[in-house]
Amino acid sequence: MNRGIFISFEGIDGAGKSSHVQAVADAFAQAQRQVVLTREPGGTPLAEKLRDMVLHDSMDPLSEVLLMFAARRDHLQQVIEPALARGDVVVCDRFTDATFAYQGAGRGFDLNVLRQLELWVQALPSGGLRQPDLTLWFSLDPAIAAERLSNARVPDRFEAQPAAFFAKVHQGYSDRLQADSKRFARIDASASLEQVREQVMHVLHQRLNLQTPS
Ligand code: TYD
């Protein structure tokens, strides 16, 4: 049986990661792998309800953090862990790095509390901590991301934040990469769509030995 693989996608709003999430799922499906394409916050009926609240209702930073981790707990238990146990590939649009970047670096929430919650929520019965096998960080200058976002639909609570917030979130991702550089691959998201796609496929080939169509 294949070993389960957990891949997460990260980056500030406007970095353009979402266009590539489906392409990665398709590439694994073409390689005859079962793929679960999912997202955070969300991915289960309960977590999607929590997503709606956290993206649209105003709340204090601790409530925001607790809802993110509550959604994550349900998502892990209902979707991610069963899929990995079956040997599937889990392609997840955002995971815990987003909490460290947005709630931690962006909002200034206590990183030690986030680390504690991460330990509780992602603990494995066998010991250790569930983390993605590979995290693709779509890295983009916050000023360019803001420009891309300005043409987008009605912004949610995060997309409506000022440029200074996204500069801090960007730094938060950079700090997470420094702390766990083996798990991360930094994608230069300022390149063209096609060049970004090539970078992504190159990483999948190098890190996970995925044979991708050229
Ligand atoms: P996003 O992937 O941008 O969804 P969409 O492309 O549909 O807008 O995710 C929604 C927002 O949630 C995004 O602005 C980042 C935020 N977020 C956090 O603040 N903390 C988290 O832990 C997660 C998972 C997301």
GROMACS .gro file of N, CA and C and ligand atoms in nm, residues 13 17-18 39-41 51 55 64 68 72 93-96 98-99 102-103 153 156 158-159, ligand 1:
model
   94
   13ASP      N    1  -0.290   3.634   0.144
   13ASP     CA    2  -0.401   3.651   0.049
   13ASP      C    3  -0.348   3.726  -0.073
   17LYS      N    4  -0.196   3.106  -0.458
   17LYS     CA    5  -0.178   2.963  -0.435
   17LYS      C    6  -0.296   2.880  -0.485
   18SER      N    7  -0.419   2.936  -0.473
   18SER     CA    8  -0.537   2.854  -0.499
   18SER      C    9  -0.539   2.797  -0.641
   39ARG      N   10  -0.944   2.201   0.259
   39ARG     CA   11  -0.896   2.335   0.294
   39ARG      C   12  -0.918   2.365   0.441
   40GLU      N   13  -0.845   2.467   0.489
   40GLU     CA   14  -0.867   2.517   0.625
   40GLU      C   15  -0.881   2.669   0.622
   41PRO      N   16  -0.958   2.730   0.714
   41PRO     CA   17  -1.049   2.655   0.797
   41PRO      C   18  -1.157   2.592   0.710
   51ARG      N   19  -1.565   2.813   0.974
   51ARG     CA   20  -1.500   2.900   0.875
   51ARG      C   21  -1.586   3.023   0.847
   55LEU      N   22  -1.449   3.397   0.931
   55LEU     CA   23  -1.419   3.489   0.820
   55LEU      C   24  -1.510   3.611   0.818
   64GLU      N   25  -1.089   3.377   1.798
   64GLU     CA   26  -1.049   3.347   1.660
   64GLU      C   27  -0.953   3.226   1.657
   68MET      N   28  -1.023   2.847   1.503
   68MET     CA   29  -0.933   2.790   1.401
   68MET      C   30  -0.889   2.649   1.444
   72ARG      N   31  -0.976   2.278   1.299
   72ARG     CA   32  -0.862   2.190   1.261
   72ARG      C   33  -0.875   2.053   1.325
   93ASP      N   34  -0.542   2.324   0.135
   93ASP     CA   35  -0.523   2.468   0.116
   93ASP      C   36  -0.520   2.533   0.255
   94ARG      N   37  -0.402   2.555   0.307
   94ARG     CA   38  -0.370   2.611   0.440
   94ARG      C   39  -0.379   2.505   0.550
   95PHE      N   40  -0.291   2.524   0.651
   95PHE     CA   41  -0.295   2.442   0.772
   95PHE      C   42  -0.238   2.529   0.885
   96THR      N   43  -0.174   2.470   0.983
   96THR     CA   44  -0.137   2.544   1.106
   96THR      C   45  -0.039   2.659   1.084
   98ALA      N   46  -0.067   2.880   0.881
   98ALA     CA   47  -0.151   3.000   0.863
   98ALA      C   48  -0.189   3.061   0.997
   99THR      N   49  -0.211   2.976   1.098
   99THR     CA   50  -0.246   3.029   1.230
   99THR      C   51  -0.127   3.104   1.290
  102TYR      N   52  -0.100   3.432   1.053
  102TYR     CA   53  -0.210   3.531   1.061
  102TYR      C   54  -0.242   3.571   1.206
  103GLN      N   55  -0.269   3.471   1.292
  103GLN     CA   56  -0.306   3.504   1.429
  103GLN      C   57  -0.181   3.541   1.511
  153ARG      N   58  -1.324   3.988  -0.531
  153ARG     CA   59  -1.459   4.000  -0.474
  153ARG      C   60  -1.459   4.075  -0.340
  156ASP      N   61  -1.307   3.933   0.284
  156ASP     CA   62  -1.348   3.882   0.416
  156ASP      C   63  -1.268   3.955   0.524
  158PHE      N   64  -1.007   3.892   0.682
  158PHE     CA   65  -0.861   3.892   0.669
  158PHE      C   66  -0.819   3.972   0.545
  159GLU      N   67  -0.889   3.948   0.435
  159GLU     CA   68  -0.853   4.019   0.311
  159GLU      C   69  -0.868   4.170   0.327
  215TYD     P1   70  -0.811   3.138   0.194
  215TYD     O1   71  -0.725   3.020   0.167
  215TYD     O2   72  -0.755   3.270   0.156
  215TYD     O3   73  -0.952   3.118   0.127
  215TYD     P2   74  -1.010   3.197  -0.002
  215TYD     O4   75  -0.907   3.180  -0.110
  215TYD     O5   76  -1.140   3.130  -0.029
  215TYD     O6   77  -1.024   3.340   0.044
  215TYD     O7   78  -0.837   3.132   0.355
  215TYD     C1   79  -0.925   3.213   0.423
  215TYD     C2   80  -0.860   3.307   0.521
  215TYD     O8   81  -0.841   3.245   0.649
  215TYD     C3   82  -0.726   3.364   0.481
  215TYD     O9   83  -0.738   3.505   0.479
  215TYD     C4   84  -0.632   3.325   0.593
  215TYD     C5   85  -0.723   3.295   0.708
  215TYD     N1   86  -0.669   3.193   0.803
  215TYD     C6   87  -0.623   3.235   0.928
  215TYD    O10   88  -0.623   3.354   0.959
  215TYD     N2   89  -0.576   3.141   1.015
  215TYD     C7   90  -0.575   3.007   0.987
  215TYD    O11   91  -0.533   2.925   1.069
  215TYD     C8   92  -0.623   2.966   0.857
  215TYD     C9   93  -0.624   2.822   0.820
  215TYD    C10   94  -0.668   3.063   0.768
   0.00000   0.00000   0.00000
